[in-house]
Tab-separated table of C-alpha atoms in Angstrom:
chain	number	residue	atom	x	y	z
A	113	UNK	CA	-0.027	-0.001	0.002
A	114	UNK	CA	7.495	5.178	-6.165
A	115	UNK	CA	12.736	5.072	-8.491
A	116	UNK	CA	13.918	6.537	-5.440
A	117	UNK	CA	13.102	5.010	-2.178
A	118	UNK	CA	10.139	6.622	-0.312
A	119	UNK	CA	12.236	7.714	2.628
A	120	UNK	CA	14.955	9.353	0.599
A	121	UNK	CA	15.463	13.042	1.574
A	122	UNK	CA	14.018	15.715	-0.756
A	123	UNK	CA	16.572	17.688	-2.709
A	124	UNK	CA	17.134	21.234	-1.405
A	125	UNK	CA	15.325	22.891	-4.305
A	126	UNK	CA	12.124	20.901	-3.715
A	127	UNK	CA	9.246	21.937	-1.310
A	128	UNK	CA	10.020	21.262	2.395
A	129	UNK	CA	8.805	18.046	3.944
A	130	UNK	CA	6.471	18.482	6.842
A	131	UNK	CA	6.843	15.698	9.351
A	132	UNK	CA	4.024	14.821	11.772
A	133	UNK	CA	4.953	15.827	15.277
A	134	UNK	CA	6.488	19.150	14.169
A	135	UNK	CA	4.863	22.518	13.787
A	136	UNK	CA	4.329	23.929	10.501
A	137	UNK	CA	-33.424	-10.179	4.665
A	138	UNK	CA	-31.681	-9.346	1.132
A	139	UNK	CA	-28.047	-10.202	1.069
A	140	UNK	CA	-25.798	-7.314	-0.057
A	141	UNK	CA	-24.181	-7.561	-3.455
A	142	UNK	CA	-20.949	-6.375	-1.976
A	143	UNK	CA	-19.138	-5.297	1.201
A	144	UNK	CA	-19.211	-1.544	1.898
A	145	UNK	CA	-16.144	0.225	0.509
A	146	UNK	CA	-13.750	1.714	2.900
A	147	UNK	CA	-15.028	5.229	1.956
A	148	UNK	CA	-18.557	4.421	3.164
A	149	UNK	CA	-17.521	3.286	6.590
A	150	UNK	CA	-17.834	5.816	9.362
A	151	UNK	CA	-14.709	7.893	9.892
A	152	UNK	CA	-13.212	9.005	13.200
A	153	UNK	CA	-11.827	12.518	12.726
A	154	UNK	CA	-14.746	14.545	11.455
A	155	UNK	CA	-15.925	15.888	8.063
A	156	UNK	CA	-13.727	15.418	4.938
A	157	UNK	CA	-10.956	18.015	4.426
A	158	UNK	CA	-10.105	17.141	0.802
A	159	UNK	CA	-11.076	15.567	-2.427
A	160	UNK	CA	-8.337	13.972	-4.522
A	161	UNK	CA	-7.344	11.088	-6.691
A	162	UNK	CA	-4.491	8.633	-6.335
A	163	UNK	CA	-2.795	5.905	-8.534
A	164	UNK	CA	-3.128	8.155	-11.555
A	165	UNK	CA	0.087	6.305	-12.558
A	166	UNK	CA	1.801	3.327	-10.947
A	167	UNK	CA	4.583	5.639	-9.711
A	168	UNK	CA	2.031	7.475	-7.654
A	169	UNK	CA	1.709	4.426	-5.376
A	170	UNK	CA	4.989	3.070	-4.107
A	171	UNK	CA	5.083	0.466	-1.465
A	172	UNK	CA	8.138	-1.412	-0.120
A	173	UNK	CA	8.088	-4.303	2.285
A	174	UNK	CA	9.906	-3.897	5.521
A	175	UNK	CA	11.773	-7.108	6.023
A	176	UNK	CA	10.911	-9.237	9.012
A	177	UNK	CA	14.246	-11.205	9.132
A	178	UNK	CA	17.669	-11.367	7.517
A	179	UNK	CA	18.533	-14.076	4.990
A	180	UNK	CA	20.559	-16.922	6.373
A	181	UNK	CA	23.089	-16.760	3.532
A	182	UNK	CA	22.839	-20.540	2.988
A	183	UNK	CA	20.257	-23.072	2.000
A	184	UNK	CA	18.126	-24.235	-1.005
A	185	UNK	CA	15.876	-21.141	-1.445
A	186	UNK	CA	17.106	-18.172	-3.460
A	187	UNK	CA	15.672	-15.031	-1.900
A	188	UNK	CA	15.111	-12.325	-4.433
A	189	UNK	CA	14.470	-8.662	-3.660
A	190	UNK	CA	12.515	-7.286	-6.650
A	191	UNK	CA	11.022	-4.087	-7.763
A	192	UNK	CA	8.069	-4.373	-10.185
A	193	UNK	CA	5.831	-1.938	-12.007
A	194	UNK	CA	2.219	-2.538	-13.085
A	195	UNK	CA	2.399	-6.094	-11.975
A	196	UNK	CA	0.775	-7.970	-9.059
A	197	UNK	CA	2.583	-10.496	-6.914
A	198	UNK	CA	0.903	-13.527	-8.399
A	199	UNK	CA	1.939	-12.543	-11.908
A	200	UNK	CA	5.502	-11.957	-10.771
A	201	UNK	CA	5.547	-15.354	-9.102
A	202	UNK	CA	4.495	-17.081	-12.329
A	203	UNK	CA	7.209	-15.228	-14.179
A	204	UNK	CA	9.869	-16.118	-11.722
A	205	UNK	CA	8.758	-19.784	-11.684
A	206	UNK	CA	9.032	-19.877	-15.352
A	207	UNK	CA	12.526	-18.282	-15.272
A	208	UNK	CA	13.674	-20.831	-12.704
A	209	UNK	CA	12.000	-23.845	-14.419
A	210	UNK	CA	10.020	-24.758	-11.288
A	211	UNK	CA	6.445	-25.139	-10.391
A	212	UNK	CA	4.620	-22.301	-8.595
A	213	UNK	CA	4.644	-24.335	-5.464
A	214	UNK	CA	8.321	-23.639	-5.211
A	215	UNK	CA	7.662	-19.875	-4.942
A	216	UNK	CA	7.160	-18.055	-1.704
A	217	UNK	CA	6.262	-14.486	-0.781
A	218	UNK	CA	5.255	-12.732	2.409
A	219	UNK	CA	2.457	-10.485	1.092
A	220	UNK	CA	0.421	-9.654	-1.945
A	221	UNK	CA	1.150	-6.357	-3.736
A	222	UNK	CA	-1.175	-4.617	-6.049
A	223	UNK	CA	-0.791	-4.283	-9.866
A	224	UNK	CA	-1.386	-0.559	-10.053
A	225	UNK	CA	1.753	0.407	-8.210
A	226	UNK	CA	5.528	0.322	-8.110
A	227	UNK	CA	6.374	-2.245	-5.406
A	228	UNK	CA	9.381	-3.761	-3.760
A	229	UNK	CA	9.170	-7.130	-2.074
A	230	UNK	CA	10.971	-10.377	-1.554
A	231	UNK	CA	10.151	-13.675	-3.350
A	232	UNK	CA	11.877	-16.986	-2.677
A	233	UNK	CA	12.537	-19.789	-5.136
A	234	UNK	CA	13.170	-23.329	-4.090
A	235	UNK	CA	16.302	-24.598	-6.017
A	236	UNK	CA	17.454	-27.905	-4.453
A	237	UNK	CA	20.618	-28.028	-6.575
A	238	UNK	CA	21.469	-24.542	-5.375
A	239	UNK	CA	21.983	-23.528	-8.985
A	240	UNK	CA	20.077	-20.446	-10.299
A	241	UNK	CA	19.679	-19.468	-13.938
A	242	UNK	CA	21.140	-16.254	-15.199
A	243	UNK	CA	19.488	-13.400	-13.323
A	244	UNK	CA	19.949	-11.236	-16.390
A	245	UNK	CA	17.262	-13.310	-18.076
A	246	UNK	CA	14.733	-12.294	-15.420
A	247	UNK	CA	15.405	-8.506	-15.710
A	248	UNK	CA	12.865	-6.445	-17.700
A	249	UNK	CA	11.326	-3.059	-17.942
A	250	UNK	CA	8.702	-3.935	-15.355
A	251	UNK	CA	10.623	-6.296	-13.081
A	252	UNK	CA	14.160	-5.668	-11.646
A	253	UNK	CA	16.122	-7.965	-9.260
A	254	UNK	CA	17.647	-5.588	-6.672
A	255	UNK	CA	19.343	-8.225	-4.453
A	256	UNK	CA	19.654	-11.959	-4.247
A	257	UNK	CA	20.807	-14.238	-1.328
A	258	UNK	CA	20.413	-17.874	-0.405
A	259	UNK	CA	18.146	-18.764	2.523
A	260	UNK	CA	17.265	-21.820	4.475
A	261	UNK	CA	13.483	-21.702	4.218
A	262	UNK	CA	10.703	-20.854	1.797
A	263	UNK	CA	9.344	-17.317	2.454
A	264	UNK	CA	6.015	-17.816	4.304
A	265	UNK	CA	3.003	-15.552	4.126
A	266	UNK	CA	3.190	-12.737	6.735
A	267	UNK	CA	6.953	-12.848	7.151
A	268	UNK	CA	7.307	-9.045	7.049
A	269	UNK	CA	7.440	-6.312	9.670
A	270	UNK	CA	5.277	-3.973	7.659
A	271	UNK	CA	5.164	-1.821	4.564
A	272	UNK	CA	6.584	1.629	3.653
A	273	UNK	CA	4.389	3.843	1.443
A	274	UNK	CA	4.983	6.859	-0.730
A	275	UNK	CA	1.722	8.083	-2.206
A	276	UNK	CA	0.955	11.048	-4.522
A	277	UNK	CA	-2.523	12.596	-4.347
A	278	UNK	CA	-3.458	14.665	-7.446
A	279	UNK	CA	-6.195	17.123	-8.117
A	280	UNK	CA	-6.350	17.953	-4.436
A	281	UNK	CA	-9.256	20.195	-3.505
A	282	UNK	CA	-9.320	21.532	0.078
A	283	UNK	CA	-7.706	24.091	2.401
A	284	UNK	CA	-3.993	23.311	2.964
A	285	UNK	CA	-4.066	24.254	6.671
A	286	UNK	CA	-7.087	21.987	7.287
A	287	UNK	CA	-5.458	19.145	5.522
A	288	UNK	CA	-2.216	19.468	7.389
A	289	UNK	CA	-4.147	19.737	10.624
A	290	UNK	CA	-5.933	16.488	9.842
A	291	UNK	CA	-2.660	14.706	8.997
A	292	UNK	CA	-1.178	15.838	12.284
A	293	UNK	CA	-4.261	14.485	14.148
A	294	UNK	CA	-3.925	11.162	12.265
A	295	UNK	CA	-0.248	10.981	13.352
A	296	UNK	CA	-1.112	11.660	16.982
A	297	UNK	CA	-4.408	9.581	17.292
A	298	UNK	CA	-4.267	7.049	14.530
A	299	UNK	CA	-7.142	5.774	12.498
A	300	UNK	CA	-9.662	2.913	12.681
A	301	UNK	CA	-7.978	-0.287	11.563
A	302	UNK	CA	-10.561	-1.262	8.902
A	303	UNK	CA	-9.958	-4.010	6.322
A	304	UNK	CA	-9.541	-2.121	3.027
A	305	UNK	CA	-11.618	-2.693	-0.061
A	306	UNK	CA	-8.902	-4.888	-1.612
A	307	UNK	CA	-10.103	-7.641	0.853
A	308	UNK	CA	-13.479	-7.744	-0.775
A	309	UNK	CA	-12.463	-8.190	-4.407
A	310	UNK	CA	-12.118	-5.894	-7.324
A	311	UNK	CA	-15.881	-5.894	-7.945
A	312	UNK	CA	-16.560	-5.873	-4.181
A	313	UNK	CA	-18.481	-9.149	-4.430
A	314	UNK	CA	-16.412	-11.476	-2.258
A	315	UNK	CA	-18.887	-11.395	0.621
A	316	UNK	CA	-21.859	-12.278	-1.654
A	317	UNK	CA	-19.589	-15.142	-2.978
A	318	UNK	CA	-18.759	-16.288	0.532
A	319	UNK	CA	-22.455	-16.452	1.352
A	320	UNK	CA	-23.040	-18.474	-1.781
A	321	UNK	CA	-20.258	-20.813	-0.799
A	322	UNK	CA	-21.700	-21.256	2.670
A	323	UNK	CA	-25.019	-22.180	0.997
A	324	UNK	CA	-23.266	-25.026	-0.835
A	325	UNK	CA	-21.783	-23.471	-4.051
A	326	UNK	CA	-18.527	-25.131	-4.976
A	327	UNK	CA	-15.515	-22.846	-5.272
A	328	UNK	CA	-11.864	-23.530	-6.346
A	329	UNK	CA	-9.640	-24.423	-3.451
A	330	UNK	CA	-7.350	-21.440	-3.887
A	331	UNK	CA	-10.407	-19.038	-3.802
A	332	UNK	CA	-11.870	-20.591	-0.646
A	333	UNK	CA	-9.332	-18.828	1.601
A	334	UNK	CA	-10.020	-15.481	-0.001
A	335	UNK	CA	-13.762	-15.727	0.547
A	336	UNK	CA	-13.300	-16.895	4.167
A	337	UNK	CA	-11.054	-13.851	4.761
A	338	UNK	CA	-13.647	-11.540	3.187
A	339	UNK	CA	-16.348	-12.910	5.414
A	340	UNK	CA	-14.313	-12.446	8.510
A	341	UNK	CA	-13.283	-8.941	7.347
A	342	UNK	CA	-16.835	-7.935	6.836
A	343	UNK	CA	-17.842	-8.866	10.363
A	344	UNK	CA	-14.763	-7.130	11.857
A	345	UNK	CA	-15.562	-3.958	9.923
A	346	UNK	CA	-19.146	-3.922	11.171
A	347	UNK	CA	-17.952	-4.235	14.764
A	348	UNK	CA	-15.334	-1.494	14.300
A	349	UNK	CA	-17.772	0.790	12.480
A	350	UNK	CA	-20.146	0.557	15.462
A	351	UNK	CA	-17.309	1.449	17.793
A	352	UNK	CA	-16.403	4.408	15.661
A	353	UNK	CA	-19.951	5.677	15.563
A	354	UNK	CA	-20.208	5.550	19.305
A	355	UNK	CA	-16.734	7.223	19.793
A	356	UNK	CA	-15.317	4.193	21.618
A	357	UNK	CA	-12.949	2.810	18.973
A	358	UNK	CA	-9.942	3.801	21.085
A	359	UNK	CA	-11.627	4.087	24.512
A	360	UNK	CA	-11.364	1.284	27.141
A	361	UNK	CA	-14.634	-0.424	27.832
A	362	UNK	CA	-15.615	-3.200	30.382
A	363	UNK	CA	-14.557	-6.580	29.054
A	364	UNK	CA	-11.855	-5.272	26.587
A	365	UNK	CA	-9.345	-7.602	25.073
A	366	UNK	CA	-5.956	-5.935	24.355
A	367	UNK	CA	-3.368	-6.490	21.635
A	368	UNK	CA	0.207	-5.530	21.950
A	369	UNK	CA	1.472	-3.028	19.462
A	370	UNK	CA	3.414	-4.615	16.643
A	371	UNK	CA	2.517	-8.098	17.610
A	372	UNK	CA	-0.462	-10.403	17.551
A	373	UNK	CA	-0.290	-11.320	21.175
A	374	UNK	CA	-3.422	-10.510	23.148
A	375	UNK	CA	-4.407	-10.498	26.810
A	376	UNK	CA	-7.356	-9.748	28.928
A	377	UNK	CA	-10.055	-8.990	29.771
A	378	UNK	CA	-8.792	-7.642	33.158
A	379	UNK	CA	-9.763	-4.705	35.303
A	380	UNK	CA	-8.658	-1.283	34.088
A	381	UNK	CA	-5.679	0.164	35.853
A	382	UNK	CA	-3.769	3.346	35.617
A	383	UNK	CA	-0.872	1.383	34.020
A	384	UNK	CA	-3.163	-0.052	31.325
A	385	UNK	CA	-4.503	3.377	30.588
A	386	UNK	CA	-1.030	4.771	30.203
A	387	UNK	CA	-0.052	1.950	27.857
A	388	UNK	CA	-3.262	2.624	25.801
A	389	UNK	CA	-2.422	6.358	25.592
A	390	UNK	CA	1.165	5.503	24.556
A	391	UNK	CA	-0.091	3.142	21.763
A	392	UNK	CA	1.693	0.245	23.535
A	393	UNK	CA	-1.619	-1.645	23.461
A	394	UNK	CA	-4.799	-1.462	21.449
A	395	UNK	CA	-8.515	-2.511	21.948
A	396	UNK	CA	-9.522	-5.369	19.664
A	397	UNK	CA	-12.402	-6.698	17.766
A	398	UNK	CA	-13.269	-10.253	16.669
A	399	UNK	CA	-12.108	-12.233	13.692
A	400	UNK	CA	-14.928	-14.546	13.706
A	401	UNK	CA	-14.707	-18.344	14.141
A	402	UNK	CA	-15.651	-21.249	16.481
A	403	UNK	CA	-15.851	-20.849	20.183
A	404	UNK	CA	-16.850	-18.137	22.598
A	405	UNK	CA	-15.914	-14.410	22.187
A	406	UNK	CA	-12.904	-13.704	24.343
A	407	UNK	CA	-14.311	-10.283	25.158
A	408	UNK	CA	-16.793	-9.996	28.028
A	409	UNK	CA	-19.178	-7.427	29.502
A	410	UNK	CA	-19.982	-4.307	27.522
A	411	UNK	CA	-17.485	-5.153	24.766
A	412	UNK	CA	-19.008	-8.583	24.119
A	413	UNK	CA	-22.508	-7.087	24.149
A	414	UNK	CA	-21.463	-4.466	21.591
A	415	UNK	CA	-19.850	-7.022	19.374
A	416	UNK	CA	-22.871	-9.360	19.414
A	417	UNK	CA	-25.275	-6.360	18.803
A	418	UNK	CA	-23.368	-5.343	15.650
A	419	UNK	CA	-23.645	-8.863	14.156
A	420	UNK	CA	-27.236	-9.984	14.608
A	421	UNK	CA	-28.810	-9.311	11.200
A	422	UNK	CA	-29.519	-12.185	8.789
A	423	UNK	CA	-26.325	-11.602	6.647
A	424	UNK	CA	-23.981	-11.425	9.673
A	425	UNK	CA	-25.535	-14.527	11.252
A	426	UNK	CA	-25.023	-16.431	7.923
A	427	UNK	CA	-21.404	-15.286	7.878
A	428	UNK	CA	-20.835	-16.259	11.402
A	429	UNK	CA	-22.348	-19.757	10.920
A	430	UNK	CA	-20.375	-20.246	7.742
A	431	UNK	CA	-17.092	-19.378	9.353
A	432	UNK	CA	-17.704	-21.603	12.346
A	433	UNK	CA	-18.656	-24.516	10.078
A	434	UNK	CA	-15.481	-23.919	8.058
A	435	UNK	CA	-13.488	-24.599	11.169
A	436	UNK	CA	-11.958	-21.191	11.832
A	437	UNK	CA	-11.323	-20.279	15.523
A	438	UNK	CA	-12.040	-17.021	17.174
A	439	UNK	CA	-9.122	-14.525	16.904
A	440	UNK	CA	-8.752	-10.815	17.535
A	441	UNK	CA	-7.511	-7.758	15.529
A	442	UNK	CA	-6.530	-4.318	16.767
A	443	UNK	CA	-9.267	-1.677	16.349
A	444	UNK	CA	-6.842	1.205	15.760
A	445	UNK	CA	-3.780	1.885	13.643
A	446	UNK	CA	-1.265	4.618	13.842
A	447	UNK	CA	0.977	5.200	10.788
A	448	UNK	CA	4.666	5.577	11.659
A	449	UNK	CA	6.984	8.217	10.222
A	450	UNK	CA	4.027	10.126	8.640
A	451	UNK	CA	5.316	13.035	6.564
A	452	UNK	CA	3.929	15.134	3.654
A	453	UNK	CA	4.915	17.716	1.099
A	454	UNK	CA	3.150	19.858	-1.380
A	455	UNK	CA	4.647	19.233	-4.791
A	456	UNK	CA	2.327	21.937	-6.212
A	457	UNK	CA	-0.894	23.686	-5.090
A	458	UNK	CA	-2.990	20.587	-5.900
A	459	UNK	CA	-0.495	17.724	-5.577
A	460	UNK	CA	0.284	16.218	-2.149
A	461	UNK	CA	2.896	13.550	-1.487
A	462	UNK	CA	2.510	11.303	1.660
A	463	UNK	CA	4.980	9.002	3.227
A	464	UNK	CA	4.325	6.616	6.120
A	465	UNK	CA	4.857	3.097	7.399
A	466	UNK	CA	2.216	0.571	8.407
A	467	UNK	CA	2.288	-2.829	10.180
A	468	UNK	CA	1.701	-5.924	8.112
A	469	UNK	CA	-1.967	-6.674	7.487
A	470	UNK	CA	-3.114	-3.093	7.515
A	471	UNK	CA	-4.256	-0.783	4.659
A	472	UNK	CA	-3.083	2.623	3.377
A	473	UNK	CA	-6.675	3.283	2.272
A	474	UNK	CA	-7.689	3.395	5.923
A	475	UNK	CA	-5.397	6.420	6.313
A	476	UNK	CA	-6.552	8.067	3.159
A	477	UNK	CA	-10.295	7.707	4.118
A	478	UNK	CA	-9.704	9.915	7.169
A	479	UNK	CA	-8.696	12.767	4.859
A	480	UNK	CA	-11.831	12.727	2.673
A	481	UNK	CA	-12.911	11.481	-0.762
A	482	UNK	CA	-9.819	9.964	-2.358
A	483	UNK	CA	-10.657	8.267	-5.644
A	484	UNK	CA	-8.571	5.372	-6.921
A	485	UNK	CA	-7.846	6.436	-10.526
A	486	UNK	CA	-6.872	2.859	-11.479
A	487	UNK	CA	-10.439	1.699	-10.784
A	488	UNK	CA	-12.182	4.426	-12.810
A	489	UNK	CA	-13.207	3.346	-16.317
A	490	UNK	CA	-11.376	5.150	-19.118
A	491	UNK	CA	-14.637	6.803	-20.352
A	492	UNK	CA	-15.567	7.605	-16.728
């Protein structure tokens, strides 16, 4: 979620960079897009578009580990343009003469972007084809090292973004004030619209699957994730509407910042409140599955109340029958190293880092109406 790296300093003759913290009964056809979910920080302060070109959306994985330097897996650090991860994996598999099962990657990256990520290739004989044969205008190998294991999903610390918003309409002072507030208070940690499919119909497809429609094995996981994401977003939306998305309530389950470890419920203490205010811990919502909700009291009551309509109940039953267990996800997200610069009166560049599994669109939604130009028809 552009090539210089996004954290490279701006040349002296470019506009100054402003860093946050410094002065200056019917089933829905689709899940609600991120922009229609309730926001936390007030009325929109801008209208803009992003991804007018792939270079306007740069994302780079933040590595979760260092290569071992030995083993049967060639770990490639690549930069690609206008190409999603699945397509890149197919190309690398063909280059290496292996099946796609031999390819590993930590996360999926979008097509309409310039992205940097690592991809592993299992080569038992420890002999790689000529890397020059893999290089192309839209795919570059930046580094390569041997590693002992296939790169598993989720094996990254986060993502670094550099985004360019064009056609910006709005008062500059109000926009910068909103960015400062986001840096200080974070944003609701919604699942982004990518989770719901390009046409937004993954939830409807999940409901059909739960009713007995057969789906390909590789798609089943995507539909289960969409169903879980829909339920989580509903719970979070209710907490945002009530103004409690980052407030401690009775029966809260907490997640440690930067990790998936959870604890609680337990009585609120001054120490827990300090940790909450310092963003060391976060309130959580349910990723639905089998078993009882871990939350209790008021939190459990709110979570149940948000998920009682017919569609939600069908999703809940389907996820339970599929064998998923109850898990938790943080309700809030604070971008790290948030900075911005005005490239011109109506062009705004943003830079920030997010933990793995979170969405840049959740940050953009708190600014206002930001249209993804890559999803707008050419005649639209």
